[in-house]
Amino acid sequence: MTTKEAIEKRIIELCDERGIAINALANHAGIPPSTVYSMLNIKSKNPGVVSIKKLCDGLDISLREFFDSDIFNDLEQEIK
């Protein structure tokens, strides 16, 4: 799994855990839903750290908590 795919999975996992939709997360984070959907879109290769931080703020978690998941273990090598 790539880092991008892991971030996608983590966002969806956190929304599912909290029972909120992507649009609701975007509203809580103060960013347009299109930004979140672009992070989940296959075309987006590099979700920005600032956007991830805003999502964390909207979820009331730290970046550490976001990345503290088994999803991020054993990621593919990004340098090819």
mmCIF file of N, CA and C in Angstrom:
data_model
loop_
_atom_site.group_PDB
_atom_site.id
_atom_site.type_symbol
_atom_site.label_atom_id
_atom_site.label_comp_id
_atom_site.label_asym_id
_atom_site.label_seq_id
_atom_site.Cartn_x
_atom_site.Cartn_y
_atom_site.Cartn_z
ATOM 1 N N MET A 1 0.849 -1.171 0.000
ATOM 2 C CA MET A 1 0.000 0.000 0.000
ATOM 3 C C MET A 1 0.899 1.240 0.000
ATOM 4 N N THR A 2 0.518 2.231 -0.781
ATOM 5 C CA THR A 2 1.270 3.486 -0.822
ATOM 6 C C THR A 2 0.864 4.360 0.352
ATOM 7 N N THR A 3 1.663 5.372 0.624
ATOM 8 C CA THR A 3 1.344 6.324 1.692
ATOM 9 C C THR A 3 0.027 7.011 1.394
ATOM 10 N N LYS A 4 -0.191 7.394 0.160
ATOM 11 C CA LYS A 4 -1.435 8.058 -0.250
ATOM 12 C C LYS A 4 -2.644 7.168 0.041
ATOM 13 N N GLU A 5 -2.542 5.893 -0.314
ATOM 14 C CA GLU A 5 -3.639 4.953 -0.074
ATOM 15 C C GLU A 5 -3.899 4.776 1.422
ATOM 16 N N ALA A 6 -2.816 4.763 2.210
ATOM 17 C CA ALA A 6 -2.952 4.637 3.664
ATOM 18 C C ALA A 6 -3.665 5.851 4.247
ATOM 19 N N ILE A 7 -3.344 7.037 3.747
ATOM 20 C CA ILE A 7 -4.006 8.259 4.224
ATOM 21 C C ILE A 7 -5.486 8.210 3.877
ATOM 22 N N GLU A 8 -5.810 7.790 2.678
ATOM 23 C CA GLU A 8 -7.220 7.641 2.276
ATOM 24 C C GLU A 8 -7.954 6.713 3.232
ATOM 25 N N LYS A 9 -7.362 5.541 3.463
ATOM 26 C CA LYS A 9 -7.990 4.547 4.339
ATOM 27 C C LYS A 9 -8.179 5.102 5.749
ATOM 28 N N ARG A 10 -7.189 5.834 6.234
ATOM 29 C CA ARG A 10 -7.257 6.368 7.600
ATOM 30 C C ARG A 10 -8.362 7.407 7.721
ATOM 31 N N ILE A 11 -8.499 8.279 6.735
ATOM 32 C CA ILE A 11 -9.570 9.278 6.767
ATOM 33 C C ILE A 11 -10.933 8.580 6.805
ATOM 34 N N ILE A 12 -11.106 7.611 5.944
ATOM 35 C CA ILE A 12 -12.379 6.881 5.896
ATOM 36 C C ILE A 12 -12.622 6.130 7.204
ATOM 37 N N GLU A 13 -11.573 5.510 7.732
ATOM 38 C CA GLU A 13 -11.682 4.779 8.997
ATOM 39 C C GLU A 13 -12.131 5.704 10.133
ATOM 40 N N LEU A 14 -11.514 6.875 10.219
ATOM 41 C CA LEU A 14 -11.851 7.821 11.282
ATOM 42 C C LEU A 14 -13.283 8.336 11.140
ATOM 43 N N CYS A 15 -13.707 8.587 9.917
ATOM 44 C CA CYS A 15 -15.097 9.011 9.692
ATOM 45 C C CYS A 15 -16.064 7.901 10.099
ATOM 46 N N ASP A 16 -15.750 6.672 9.726
ATOM 47 C CA ASP A 16 -16.605 5.536 10.070
ATOM 48 C C ASP A 16 -16.691 5.359 11.586
ATOM 49 N N GLU A 17 -15.541 5.472 12.267
ATOM 50 C CA GLU A 17 -15.516 5.329 13.727
ATOM 51 C C GLU A 17 -16.415 6.364 14.409
ATOM 52 N N ARG A 18 -16.455 7.557 13.837
ATOM 53 C CA ARG A 18 -17.215 8.648 14.441
ATOM 54 C C ARG A 18 -18.630 8.781 13.867
ATOM 55 N N GLY A 19 -18.911 7.986 12.850
ATOM 56 C CA GLY A 19 -20.226 8.035 12.228
ATOM 57 C C GLY A 19 -20.525 9.348 11.532
ATOM 58 N N ILE A 20 -19.482 9.920 10.904
ATOM 59 C CA ILE A 20 -19.685 11.178 10.180
ATOM 60 C C ILE A 20 -19.349 10.992 8.702
ATOM 61 N N ALA A 21 -19.998 11.779 7.883
ATOM 62 C CA ALA A 21 -19.755 11.758 6.440
ATOM 63 C C ALA A 21 -18.552 12.633 6.102
ATOM 64 N N ILE A 22 -18.038 12.435 4.918
ATOM 65 C CA ILE A 22 -16.902 13.240 4.445
ATOM 66 C C ILE A 22 -17.265 14.723 4.452
ATOM 67 N N ASN A 23 -18.465 15.060 4.003
ATOM 68 C CA ASN A 23 -18.899 16.468 4.004
ATOM 69 C C ASN A 23 -18.894 17.048 5.410
ATOM 70 N N ALA A 24 -19.360 16.275 6.381
ATOM 71 C CA ALA A 24 -19.383 16.747 7.773
ATOM 72 C C ALA A 24 -17.966 16.963 8.280
ATOM 73 N N LEU A 25 -17.067 16.051 7.946
ATOM 74 C CA LEU A 25 -15.669 16.215 8.347
ATOM 75 C C LEU A 25 -15.104 17.496 7.762
ATOM 76 N N ALA A 26 -15.358 17.732 6.488
ATOM 77 C CA ALA A 26 -14.867 18.953 5.835
ATOM 78 C C ALA A 26 -15.405 20.187 6.558
ATOM 79 N N ASN A 27 -16.684 20.181 6.890
ATOM 80 C CA ASN A 27 -17.273 21.321 7.595
ATOM 81 C C ASN A 27 -16.635 21.521 8.959
ATOM 82 N N HIS A 28 -16.416 20.430 9.706
ATOM 83 C CA HIS A 28 -15.760 20.527 11.021
ATOM 84 C C HIS A 28 -14.339 21.067 10.886
ATOM 85 N N ALA A 29 -13.680 20.694 9.785
ATOM 86 C CA ALA A 29 -12.287 21.089 9.571
ATOM 87 C C ALA A 29 -12.155 22.474 8.946
ATOM 88 N N GLY A 30 -13.285 23.029 8.495
ATOM 89 C CA GLY A 30 -13.235 24.356 7.884
ATOM 90 C C GLY A 30 -12.603 24.375 6.504
ATOM 91 N N ILE A 31 -12.710 23.263 5.789
ATOM 92 C CA ILE A 31 -12.183 23.203 4.424
ATOM 93 C C ILE A 31 -13.287 22.742 3.487
ATOM 94 N N PRO A 32 -13.194 23.089 2.229
ATOM 95 C CA PRO A 32 -14.234 22.675 1.279
ATOM 96 C C PRO A 32 -14.288 21.155 1.137
ATOM 97 N N PRO A 33 -15.492 20.591 1.037
ATOM 98 C CA PRO A 33 -15.602 19.142 0.810
ATOM 99 C C PRO A 33 -14.807 18.684 -0.413
ATOM 100 N N SER A 34 -14.711 19.543 -1.421
ATOM 101 C CA SER A 34 -13.951 19.164 -2.619
ATOM 102 C C SER A 34 -12.482 18.892 -2.295
ATOM 103 N N THR A 35 -11.944 19.584 -1.296
ATOM 104 C CA THR A 35 -10.552 19.349 -0.883
ATOM 105 C C THR A 35 -10.406 17.950 -0.299
ATOM 106 N N VAL A 36 -11.353 17.572 0.547
ATOM 107 C CA VAL A 36 -11.292 16.234 1.143
ATOM 108 C C VAL A 36 -11.497 15.172 0.074
ATOM 109 N N TYR A 37 -12.470 15.386 -0.796
ATOM 110 C CA TYR A 37 -12.709 14.404 -1.858
ATOM 111 C C TYR A 37 -11.506 14.284 -2.785
ATOM 112 N N SER A 38 -10.808 15.390 -3.016
ATOM 113 C CA SER A 38 -9.614 15.302 -3.861
ATOM 114 C C SER A 38 -8.514 14.507 -3.167
ATOM 115 N N MET A 39 -8.481 14.568 -1.820
ATOM 116 C CA MET A 39 -7.501 13.771 -1.082
ATOM 117 C C MET A 39 -7.832 12.283 -1.194
ATOM 118 N N LEU A 40 -9.102 11.980 -1.367
ATOM 119 C CA LEU A 40 -9.543 10.594 -1.483
ATOM 120 C C LEU A 40 -9.533 10.106 -2.929
ATOM 121 N N ASN A 41 -9.368 11.027 -3.858
ATOM 122 C CA ASN A 41 -9.407 10.719 -5.274
ATOM 123 C C ASN A 41 -8.086 10.099 -5.710
ATOM 124 N N ILE A 42 -8.172 9.146 -6.588
ATOM 125 C CA ILE A 42 -6.977 8.461 -7.093
ATOM 126 C C ILE A 42 -6.034 9.431 -7.803
ATOM 127 N N LYS A 43 -6.585 10.469 -8.425
ATOM 128 C CA LYS A 43 -5.755 11.419 -9.178
ATOM 129 C C LYS A 43 -4.815 12.204 -8.273
ATOM 130 N N SER A 44 -5.233 12.462 -7.028
ATOM 131 C CA SER A 44 -4.396 13.202 -6.092
ATOM 132 C C SER A 44 -3.282 12.292 -5.598
ATOM 133 N N LYS A 45 -2.054 12.697 -5.811
ATOM 134 C CA LYS A 45 -0.909 11.868 -5.436
ATOM 135 C C LYS A 45 -0.299 12.258 -4.095
ATOM 136 N N ASN A 46 -0.545 13.503 -3.654
ATOM 137 C CA ASN A 46 0.166 13.989 -2.484
ATOM 138 C C ASN A 46 -0.729 14.869 -1.615
ATOM 139 N N PRO A 47 -1.500 14.269 -0.708
ATOM 140 C CA PRO A 47 -2.312 15.090 0.188
ATOM 141 C C PRO A 47 -1.397 15.934 1.074
ATOM 142 N N GLY A 48 -1.699 17.204 1.185
ATOM 143 C CA GLY A 48 -0.843 18.113 1.929
ATOM 144 C C GLY A 48 -0.941 17.925 3.433
ATOM 145 N N VAL A 49 0.168 18.145 4.108
ATOM 146 C CA VAL A 49 0.218 18.013 5.560
ATOM 147 C C VAL A 49 -0.704 19.032 6.228
ATOM 148 N N VAL A 50 -0.784 20.227 5.680
ATOM 149 C CA VAL A 50 -1.652 21.252 6.268
ATOM 150 C C VAL A 50 -3.111 20.809 6.175
ATOM 151 N N SER A 51 -3.494 20.226 5.058
ATOM 152 C CA SER A 51 -4.868 19.721 4.923
ATOM 153 C C SER A 51 -5.132 18.576 5.897
ATOM 154 N N ILE A 52 -4.162 17.680 6.048
ATOM 155 C CA ILE A 52 -4.322 16.581 7.002
ATOM 156 C C ILE A 52 -4.447 17.139 8.415
ATOM 157 N N LYS A 53 -3.658 18.157 8.738
ATOM 158 C CA LYS A 53 -3.731 18.787 10.068
ATOM 159 C C LYS A 53 -5.103 19.401 10.298
ATOM 160 N N LYS A 54 -5.665 20.035 9.295
ATOM 161 C CA LYS A 54 -7.002 20.620 9.426
ATOM 162 C C LYS A 54 -8.045 19.533 9.662
ATOM 163 N N LEU A 55 -7.899 18.404 8.963
ATOM 164 C CA LEU A 55 -8.812 17.284 9.194
ATOM 165 C C LEU A 55 -8.672 16.787 10.633
ATOM 166 N N CYS A 56 -7.443 16.711 11.108
ATOM 167 C CA CYS A 56 -7.216 16.295 12.494
ATOM 168 C C CYS A 56 -7.877 17.265 13.465
ATOM 169 N N ASP A 57 -7.758 18.549 13.191
ATOM 170 C CA ASP A 57 -8.418 19.552 14.039
ATOM 171 C C ASP A 57 -9.924 19.334 14.036
ATOM 172 N N GLY A 58 -10.479 19.047 12.861
ATOM 173 C CA GLY A 58 -11.902 18.799 12.753
ATOM 174 C C GLY A 58 -12.341 17.531 13.477
ATOM 175 N N LEU A 59 -11.439 16.578 13.581
ATOM 176 C CA LEU A 59 -11.717 15.324 14.282
ATOM 177 C C LEU A 59 -11.328 15.402 15.762
ATOM 178 N N ASP A 60 -10.703 16.521 16.138
ATOM 179 C CA ASP A 60 -10.228 16.739 17.504
ATOM 180 C C ASP A 60 -9.195 15.684 17.911
ATOM 181 N N ILE A 61 -8.254 15.432 16.971
ATOM 182 C CA ILE A 61 -7.141 14.531 17.244
ATOM 183 C C ILE A 61 -5.850 15.211 16.803
ATOM 184 N N SER A 62 -4.728 14.688 17.261
ATOM 185 C CA SER A 62 -3.429 15.222 16.853
ATOM 186 C C SER A 62 -2.947 14.502 15.594
ATOM 187 N N LEU A 63 -1.944 15.092 14.959
ATOM 188 C CA LEU A 63 -1.320 14.417 13.823
ATOM 189 C C LEU A 63 -0.749 13.074 14.264
ATOM 190 N N ARG A 64 -0.191 13.043 15.461
ATOM 191 C CA ARG A 64 0.355 11.794 15.996
ATOM 192 C C ARG A 64 -0.728 10.718 16.045
ATOM 193 N N GLU A 65 -1.924 11.092 16.528
ATOM 194 C CA GLU A 65 -3.035 10.141 16.591
ATOM 195 C C GLU A 65 -3.471 9.703 15.192
ATOM 196 N N PHE A 66 -3.451 10.642 14.241
ATOM 197 C CA PHE A 66 -3.827 10.297 12.876
ATOM 198 C C PHE A 66 -2.908 9.201 12.331
ATOM 199 N N PHE A 67 -1.601 9.404 12.511
ATOM 200 C CA PHE A 67 -0.637 8.474 11.935
ATOM 201 C C PHE A 67 -0.346 7.268 12.826
ATOM 202 N N ASP A 68 -0.878 7.248 14.039
ATOM 203 C CA ASP A 68 -0.687 6.127 14.954
ATOM 204 C C ASP A 68 -1.709 5.038 14.652
ATOM 205 N N SER A 69 -1.495 4.369 13.548
ATOM 206 C CA SER A 69 -2.405 3.328 13.079
ATOM 207 C C SER A 69 -1.594 2.262 12.354
ATOM 208 N N ASP A 70 -2.036 1.030 12.494
ATOM 209 C CA ASP A 70 -1.371 -0.069 11.793
ATOM 210 C C ASP A 70 -1.417 0.106 10.277
ATOM 211 N N ILE A 71 -2.337 0.941 9.806
ATOM 212 C CA ILE A 71 -2.442 1.207 8.371
ATOM 213 C C ILE A 71 -1.097 1.692 7.814
ATOM 214 N N PHE A 72 -0.329 2.411 8.642
ATOM 215 C CA PHE A 72 0.914 3.011 8.166
ATOM 216 C C PHE A 72 2.128 2.096 8.336
ATOM 217 N N ASN A 73 1.905 0.884 8.811
ATOM 218 C CA ASN A 73 3.003 -0.087 8.908
ATOM 219 C C ASN A 73 3.216 -0.728 7.543
ATOM 220 N N ASP A 74 4.436 -0.987 7.223
ATOM 221 C CA ASP A 74 4.786 -1.729 6.004
ATOM 222 C C ASP A 74 4.302 -1.055 4.721
ATOM 223 N N LEU A 75 4.471 0.251 4.627
ATOM 224 C CA LEU A 75 4.114 0.967 3.393
ATOM 225 C C LEU A 75 5.144 0.669 2.314
ATOM 226 N N GLU A 76 4.700 0.799 1.077
ATOM 227 C CA GLU A 76 5.604 0.608 -0.063
ATOM 228 C C GLU A 76 6.688 1.685 -0.056
ATOM 229 N N GLN A 77 7.822 1.340 -0.618
ATOM 230 C CA GLN A 77 8.890 2.306 -0.829
ATOM 231 C C GLN A 77 8.398 3.373 -1.810
ATOM 232 N N GLU A 78 8.516 4.631 -1.471
ATOM 233 C CA GLU A 78 8.042 5.709 -2.348
ATOM 234 C C GLU A 78 9.078 6.114 -3.396
ATOM 235 N N ILE A 79 10.337 5.852 -3.099
ATOM 236 C CA ILE A 79 11.407 6.176 -4.056
ATOM 237 C C ILE A 79 11.588 4.976 -4.963
ATOM 238 N N LYS A 80 11.387 5.206 -6.251
ATOM 239 C CA LYS A 80 11.503 4.097 -7.206
ATOM 240 C C LYS A 80 12.455 4.427 -8.314
#
